[in-house]
């Protein structure tokens, strides 16, 4: 019995620790608590929010759909689709009470990154265009967009995004000269002109747009045929003929792309 109580205590401690580590106070320059910042939609949905609180969310695409990732978004040829998806995603987040969303990154993909699914692509201009479309989509929905920045951001990507959008709100957990700074314990709102949007707009078709993203992100790479080579959410850096796809729902289409029955629908972005 003592051993059972011990493990039960450990489990409860871990659950409490995880819960509180996903919810953070948003602090103004004068020290006033403005609201809450969430790293989990589940915790947001279960939280008791006070009226007129500022609510932020660190976007985790896998919470929106388990197979969704930035690499899939970056392979879609139709940028208007990405903007529509971001609008509908923002519409969904706004309906949960979220005022601003932190998302993306300004880095480019290379073979040395730990998780390529977190990257949009290897082209600075692709990254900036997709982030710009996501910014516009979120703003249309009524959610304020905030971009994650870091010391190792790609300079050309940053300049290209600034040329497209003029400016953007920034977030970092190690750079302090940003609009929103996270020190691991609290979120500090440094911007004196941070705006929230009073409207909410969308058509409620986020799920169908996610499926369209999967339909339009089937990528054919390589030329040397050595048997069927289907890569689910993986990158092919070899010359072997392969098809990368991002959802099991399009696996049969991916097989047909490999066999030549269908044309690939996505662009190689690595």
Coordinates of C-alpha atoms in Angstrom, one line a residue:
X1 CA 0.0 0.0 0.0
X2 CA 2.7 2.6 0.8
X3 CA 4.3 1.9 -2.6
X4 CA 0.9 2.4 -4.3
X5 CA 0.4 5.7 -2.5
X6 CA 3.9 6.8 -3.5
X7 CA 3.3 6.3 -7.2
X8 CA -0.1 7.9 -7.0
X9 CA 1.5 10.9 -5.4
X10 CA 4.1 11.1 -8.1
X11 CA 1.3 10.8 -10.8
X12 CA -0.8 13.6 -9.2
X13 CA 2.3 15.8 -8.9
X14 CA 3.2 15.3 -12.6
X15 CA -0.3 16.1 -13.7
X16 CA -0.4 19.3 -11.6
X17 CA 3.0 20.3 -12.8
X18 CA 2.1 19.7 -16.4
X19 CA -1.2 21.7 -16.0
X20 CA 0.3 24.7 -14.5
X21 CA 3.4 24.7 -16.8
X22 CA 1.0 25.2 -19.7
X23 CA -0.8 28.3 -18.3
X24 CA 1.1 31.5 -17.7
X25 CA 0.2 35.0 -16.5
X26 CA 0.5 37.8 -19.1
X27 CA 2.2 40.8 -17.3
X28 CA 2.1 44.4 -18.4
X29 CA 5.0 46.8 -18.0
X30 CA 3.5 48.2 -14.8
X31 CA 3.3 44.7 -13.4
X32 CA -0.5 44.3 -13.8
X33 CA -1.7 40.9 -14.8
X34 CA -3.5 41.3 -18.1
X35 CA -4.6 37.7 -18.8
X36 CA -3.5 34.2 -19.5
X37 CA -1.2 32.5 -22.1
X38 CA -1.9 28.9 -22.9
X39 CA 0.3 26.2 -24.4
X40 CA -2.6 23.7 -24.5
X41 CA -6.1 24.1 -25.9
X42 CA -7.4 21.4 -23.5
X43 CA -6.3 23.6 -20.6
X44 CA -7.9 26.6 -22.2
X45 CA -11.2 24.8 -22.6
X46 CA -11.2 23.8 -19.0
X47 CA -10.1 27.1 -17.6
X48 CA -12.3 29.6 -15.9
X49 CA -11.6 32.8 -17.8
X50 CA -12.4 36.2 -16.3
X51 CA -14.1 38.8 -18.4
X52 CA -11.9 41.2 -20.4
X53 CA -8.8 39.1 -19.8
X54 CA -6.2 39.0 -22.6
X55 CA -6.0 35.4 -23.8
X56 CA -3.0 34.1 -25.9
X57 CA -2.2 30.7 -27.3
X58 CA 1.0 29.1 -28.6
X59 CA -0.1 27.3 -31.7
X60 CA 0.5 23.6 -31.8
X61 CA -0.8 22.4 -35.2
X62 CA -1.1 18.8 -34.0
X63 CA -3.7 20.0 -31.5
X64 CA -5.7 21.2 -34.5
X65 CA -5.3 18.0 -36.4
X66 CA -2.9 15.2 -35.3
X67 CA -1.2 15.0 -38.8
X68 CA -1.0 18.7 -39.5
X69 CA 2.5 20.3 -39.7
X70 CA 4.2 23.3 -41.1
X71 CA 6.1 21.2 -43.7
X72 CA 2.7 20.2 -45.2
X73 CA 1.6 23.8 -45.3
X74 CA 4.8 24.8 -47.0
X75 CA 4.4 22.3 -49.8
X76 CA 0.9 23.5 -50.9
X77 CA 1.1 25.5 -54.1
X78 CA -2.0 27.5 -53.5
X79 CA -1.2 30.3 -51.1
X80 CA -4.9 31.4 -51.1
X81 CA -5.8 28.1 -49.6
X82 CA -3.3 28.7 -46.7
X83 CA -4.8 32.1 -46.1
X84 CA -8.3 30.6 -46.0
X85 CA -7.1 27.9 -43.7
X86 CA -5.5 30.4 -41.3
X87 CA -8.7 32.5 -41.4
X88 CA -10.8 29.4 -40.4
X89 CA -8.2 28.4 -37.8
X90 CA -8.4 31.9 -36.4
X91 CA -12.2 31.7 -36.4
X92 CA -12.0 28.5 -34.4
X93 CA -9.5 30.0 -31.9
X94 CA -11.5 33.2 -31.5
X95 CA -14.6 31.1 -30.7
X96 CA -12.6 29.7 -27.8
X97 CA -11.9 33.2 -26.5
X98 CA -8.3 33.6 -27.9
X99 CA -7.2 37.1 -28.6
X100 CA -3.8 36.5 -30.1
X101 CA -1.9 33.4 -31.5
X102 CA 1.8 32.9 -31.5
X103 CA 3.0 30.7 -34.4
X104 CA 5.6 29.9 -37.0
X105 CA 9.3 30.6 -37.2
X106 CA 11.6 32.6 -39.4
X107 CA 14.2 29.8 -40.0
X108 CA 14.8 27.9 -43.2
X109 CA 14.9 24.1 -43.5
X110 CA 18.1 22.2 -43.9
X111 CA 19.2 18.6 -43.5
X112 CA 20.6 19.3 -40.0
X113 CA 17.4 20.3 -38.2
X114 CA 16.0 18.0 -35.6
X115 CA 12.4 18.0 -36.7
X116 CA 11.8 19.1 -40.3
X117 CA 8.0 18.9 -39.8
X118 CA 8.3 22.2 -37.8
X119 CA 9.7 24.0 -40.8
X120 CA 7.9 25.6 -43.7
X121 CA 10.7 25.1 -46.3
X122 CA 14.2 25.8 -47.4
X123 CA 13.4 29.0 -49.4
X124 CA 13.3 32.3 -47.5
X125 CA 10.7 33.6 -50.0
X126 CA 8.5 30.6 -49.5
X127 CA 8.7 31.0 -45.7
X128 CA 7.9 34.7 -45.8
X129 CA 5.0 34.3 -48.2
X130 CA 3.4 31.6 -46.2
X131 CA 3.8 33.4 -42.9
X132 CA 2.4 36.6 -44.6
X133 CA -0.7 34.6 -45.8
X134 CA -1.2 33.2 -42.3
X135 CA -0.9 36.7 -40.8
X136 CA -3.6 38.0 -43.2
X137 CA -5.8 35.0 -42.5
X138 CA -5.6 35.4 -38.7
X139 CA -6.3 39.1 -38.9
X140 CA -9.3 38.5 -41.1
X141 CA -10.7 36.1 -38.5
X142 CA -10.2 38.6 -35.7
X143 CA -7.2 37.0 -34.0
X144 CA -4.0 39.0 -33.6
X145 CA -1.0 37.2 -35.1
X146 CA 2.4 37.0 -33.4
X147 CA 5.5 35.5 -35.0
X148 CA 8.1 33.5 -33.0
X149 CA 11.6 35.0 -33.5
X150 CA 15.0 33.7 -32.5
X151 CA 18.7 34.7 -32.8
X152 CA 19.3 32.2 -35.6
X153 CA 16.4 33.5 -37.8
X154 CA 17.2 33.7 -41.5
X155 CA 17.9 37.4 -42.4
X156 CA 16.5 37.2 -45.9
X157 CA 13.2 35.6 -44.6
X158 CA 12.8 38.4 -42.0
X159 CA 13.5 41.2 -44.5
X160 CA 11.1 39.6 -47.1
X161 CA 8.3 39.3 -44.5
X162 CA 8.8 42.9 -43.5
X163 CA 8.6 44.0 -47.1
X164 CA 5.4 42.2 -47.6
X165 CA 3.6 43.1 -44.3
X166 CA 5.4 46.3 -43.2
X167 CA 5.7 45.0 -39.6
X168 CA 4.6 42.2 -37.3
X169 CA 4.4 41.4 -33.6
X170 CA 7.2 39.2 -32.3
X171 CA 7.5 36.6 -29.5
X172 CA 10.6 35.0 -28.0
X173 CA 11.7 33.0 -25.0
X174 CA 15.3 34.3 -25.1
X175 CA 15.3 37.6 -27.0
X176 CA 14.1 40.4 -24.7
X177 CA 13.7 43.1 -27.3
X178 CA 10.4 41.7 -28.6
X179 CA 6.7 42.6 -28.3
X180 CA 6.0 39.5 -26.1
X181 CA 8.7 37.9 -24.0
X182 CA 8.4 34.6 -22.2
X183 CA 10.9 33.9 -19.4
X184 CA 9.8 30.4 -18.7
X185 CA 7.5 31.4 -15.8
X186 CA 5.6 34.5 -17.0
X187 CA 4.7 36.2 -20.3
X188 CA 5.6 39.9 -20.5
X189 CA 3.8 42.2 -22.9
X190 CA 6.5 44.8 -23.8
X191 CA 4.6 46.4 -26.7
X192 CA 2.9 49.7 -25.8
X193 CA 0.6 49.5 -28.8
X194 CA -0.4 45.8 -28.9
X195 CA -3.9 45.7 -30.4
X196 CA -6.6 43.1 -30.3
X197 CA -9.3 42.8 -33.0
X198 CA -12.9 43.3 -32.0
X199 CA -14.5 41.2 -34.8
X200 CA -14.8 37.4 -35.4
X201 CA -15.2 36.1 -39.0
X202 CA -15.1 32.7 -40.6
X203 CA -17.2 30.2 -42.5
X204 CA -16.7 27.2 -40.2
X205 CA -15.1 25.0 -42.8
X206 CA -11.7 24.4 -41.2
X207 CA -11.8 20.6 -41.3
X208 CA -12.5 20.5 -45.1
X209 CA -9.6 23.0 -45.7
X210 CA -7.3 20.8 -43.7
X211 CA -8.3 17.8 -45.9
X212 CA -7.6 20.0 -49.0
X213 CA -4.1 20.8 -47.6
X214 CA -3.5 17.0 -47.4
X215 CA -4.8 16.5 -50.9
X216 CA -2.5 19.3 -52.2
X217 CA 0.7 18.3 -50.5
X218 CA 1.6 15.0 -52.2
X219 CA 5.2 15.4 -53.3
X220 CA 7.2 13.3 -55.8
X221 CA 11.0 13.3 -55.5
X222 CA 13.9 11.4 -57.0
X223 CA 14.1 9.3 -60.2
X224 CA 15.9 6.1 -59.4
X225 CA 13.2 3.4 -59.1
X226 CA 13.9 0.8 -56.4
X227 CA 10.5 -0.5 -55.5
X228 CA 7.6 1.4 -53.9
X229 CA 8.8 4.1 -51.6
X230 CA 6.1 5.9 -49.8
X231 CA 7.2 8.3 -47.1
X232 CA 4.6 9.3 -44.5
X233 CA 5.5 12.7 -43.1
X234 CA 9.2 12.1 -44.0
X235 CA 11.7 13.8 -46.3
X236 CA 13.5 12.2 -49.2
X237 CA 17.0 13.6 -49.6
X238 CA 18.2 10.7 -51.9
X239 CA 17.9 10.2 -55.6
X240 CA 15.5 7.3 -55.1
X241 CA 12.0 7.9 -56.4
X242 CA 9.7 8.6 -53.5
X243 CA 6.4 10.2 -52.6
X244 CA 6.0 12.2 -49.4
X245 CA 2.5 12.6 -48.1
X246 CA 1.2 14.0 -44.8
X247 CA -2.1 12.2 -44.0
X248 CA -3.1 8.5 -44.1
X249 CA -6.3 9.8 -45.7
X250 CA -4.4 10.4 -49.0
X251 CA -2.3 7.3 -49.0
X252 CA -4.0 5.7 -51.9
X253 CA -3.5 8.9 -53.9
X254 CA 0.1 8.9 -52.9
X255 CA 0.5 5.4 -54.4
X256 CA -1.1 6.5 -57.6
X257 CA 1.3 9.5 -57.8
X258 CA 4.2 7.1 -57.4
X259 CA 2.9 4.8 -60.1
X260 CA 2.2 7.7 -62.5
X261 CA -1.6 7.4 -62.4
X262 CA -1.9 10.9 -60.8
X263 CA 0.3 14.0 -60.9
X264 CA 2.0 15.2 -57.7
X265 CA 0.0 18.0 -56.1
X266 CA 2.6 19.6 -53.8
X267 CA 5.9 21.3 -54.3
X268 CA 9.2 20.0 -52.9
X269 CA 10.1 22.4 -50.2
X270 CA 13.4 21.0 -48.9

